[in-house]
Structure formats: structure tokens, C-alpha cells
Tab-separated table of C-alpha atoms in Angstrom:
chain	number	residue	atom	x	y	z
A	1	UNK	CA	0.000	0.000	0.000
A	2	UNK	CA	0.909	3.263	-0.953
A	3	UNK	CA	0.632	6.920	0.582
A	4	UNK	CA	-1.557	7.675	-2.322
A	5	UNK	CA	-3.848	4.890	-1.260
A	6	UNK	CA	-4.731	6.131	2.090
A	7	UNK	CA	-7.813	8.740	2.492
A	8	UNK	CA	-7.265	12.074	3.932
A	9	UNK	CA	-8.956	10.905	6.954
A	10	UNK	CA	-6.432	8.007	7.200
A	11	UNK	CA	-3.690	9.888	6.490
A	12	UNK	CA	-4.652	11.791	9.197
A	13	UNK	CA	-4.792	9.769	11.703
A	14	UNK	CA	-1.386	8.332	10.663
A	15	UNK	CA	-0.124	12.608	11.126
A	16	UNK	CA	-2.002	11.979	14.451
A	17	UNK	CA	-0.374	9.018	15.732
A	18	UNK	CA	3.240	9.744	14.624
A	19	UNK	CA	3.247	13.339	16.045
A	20	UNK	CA	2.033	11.542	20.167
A	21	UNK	CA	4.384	8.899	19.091
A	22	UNK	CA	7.317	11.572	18.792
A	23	UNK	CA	6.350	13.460	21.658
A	24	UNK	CA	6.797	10.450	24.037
A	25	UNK	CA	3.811	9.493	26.240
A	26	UNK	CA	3.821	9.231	30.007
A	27	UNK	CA	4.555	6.438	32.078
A	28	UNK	CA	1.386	6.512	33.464
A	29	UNK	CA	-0.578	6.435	29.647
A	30	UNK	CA	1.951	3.751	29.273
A	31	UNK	CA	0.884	1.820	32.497
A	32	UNK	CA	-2.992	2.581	31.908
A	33	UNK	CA	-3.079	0.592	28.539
A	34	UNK	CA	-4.414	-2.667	27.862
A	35	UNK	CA	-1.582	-5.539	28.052
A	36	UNK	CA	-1.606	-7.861	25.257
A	37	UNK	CA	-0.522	-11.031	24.606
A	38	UNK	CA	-0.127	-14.115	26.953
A	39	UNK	CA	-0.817	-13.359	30.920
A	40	UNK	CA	2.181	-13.776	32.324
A	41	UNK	CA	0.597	-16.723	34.725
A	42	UNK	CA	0.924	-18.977	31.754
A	43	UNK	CA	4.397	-18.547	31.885
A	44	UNK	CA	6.345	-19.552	28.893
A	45	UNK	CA	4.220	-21.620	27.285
A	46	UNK	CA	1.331	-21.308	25.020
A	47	UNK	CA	-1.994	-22.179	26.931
A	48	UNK	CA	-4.938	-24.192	25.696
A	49	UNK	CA	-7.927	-22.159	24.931
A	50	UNK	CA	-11.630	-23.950	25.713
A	51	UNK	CA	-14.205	-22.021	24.316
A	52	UNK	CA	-17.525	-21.971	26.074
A	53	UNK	CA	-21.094	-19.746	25.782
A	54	UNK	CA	-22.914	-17.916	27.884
A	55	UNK	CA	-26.064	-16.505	27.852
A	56	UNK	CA	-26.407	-12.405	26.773
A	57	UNK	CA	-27.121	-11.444	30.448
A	58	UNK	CA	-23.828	-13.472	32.012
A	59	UNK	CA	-21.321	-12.034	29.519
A	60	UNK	CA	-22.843	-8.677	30.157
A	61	UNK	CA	-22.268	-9.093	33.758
A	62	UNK	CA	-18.902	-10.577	33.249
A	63	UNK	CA	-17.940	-7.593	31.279
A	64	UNK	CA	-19.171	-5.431	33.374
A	65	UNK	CA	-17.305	-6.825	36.296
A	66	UNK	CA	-14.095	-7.043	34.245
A	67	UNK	CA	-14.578	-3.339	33.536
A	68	UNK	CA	-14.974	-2.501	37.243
A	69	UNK	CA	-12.183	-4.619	38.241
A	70	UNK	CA	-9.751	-3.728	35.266
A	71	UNK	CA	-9.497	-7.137	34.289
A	72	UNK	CA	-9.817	-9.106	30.871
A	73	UNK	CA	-12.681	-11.376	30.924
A	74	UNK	CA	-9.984	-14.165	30.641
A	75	UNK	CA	-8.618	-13.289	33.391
A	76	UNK	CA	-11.429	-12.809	35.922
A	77	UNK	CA	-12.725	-16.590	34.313
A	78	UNK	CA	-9.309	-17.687	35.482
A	79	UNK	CA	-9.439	-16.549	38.969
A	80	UNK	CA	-13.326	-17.884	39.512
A	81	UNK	CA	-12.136	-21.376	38.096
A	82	UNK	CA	-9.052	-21.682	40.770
A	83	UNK	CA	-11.397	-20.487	43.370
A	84	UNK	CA	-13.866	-23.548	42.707
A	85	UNK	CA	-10.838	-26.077	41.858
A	86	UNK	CA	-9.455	-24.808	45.509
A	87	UNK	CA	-12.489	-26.607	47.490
């Protein structure tokens, strides 16, 4: 792709995005973001993923609760599961 591909609007953004980038951003914007990638409680290794459904009112509870908590859904799943495997 090409700079003469992107819409103004795109291009833009990209002006946006570079100019932050080169300003530096705080270590607390830094800290506030979203971690991706594996928890770090999986250590080293990949994990296996089990897929499961729940019903429209659960996940919006769970996803409200992960909001409140600052948690990924994942990882508030997690710590409910090790609770019930602890009895």
C-alpha cells in the first residue's frame, strides 16, 4: 500500500499518531493501557484455549465486572475457576 492509497482521513490519523508517538507518552498512559498477549501466569508456554457460551445477560455481567475490576474477561474466568478447583 501506498501513501496515495490512504484517504485524507487516514492519512490523518497516521499525522495523528506519529506526532504523540514523537512526543513520548507518560509512564502513566503507558501503564494505563491494555496488556496484550499471553498473561504472564501462563508462563512460557502457550496455553490451551476452551471455548464456552454464555447466555447475553452473564457475559454482560462478566464484562461489566471485568470493567470494574480492570481485568480481561480471561482473566477474571481464570481466577473464579481456581477459586472452585481450591475446594
Amino acid at each position: 500500500m501506498t501513501d496515495t492509497e490512504f484517504s485524507p482521513e487516514e492519512r490523518a490519523q497516521f499525522e495523528q499518531a506519529a506526532a504523540e508517538a514523537e512526543a513520548g507518552y507518560s509512564p502513566e498512559f503507558l501503564h494505563s493501557r491494555p496488556r496484550l498477549g499471553r498473561p504472564r501466569e501462563l508462563g512460557h508456554e502457550a496455553g490451551v484455549v476452551i471455548q464456552f457460551r454464555l447466555d447475553p445477560e452473564r457475559a454482560a455481567r462478566l464484562d461489566a465486572y471485568a470493567a470494574r475490576e480492570h481485568k480481561s474477561r480471561s482473566q477474571i474466568i481464570r481466577e473464579a475457576l481456581d477459586q472452585q478447583l481450591a475446594h
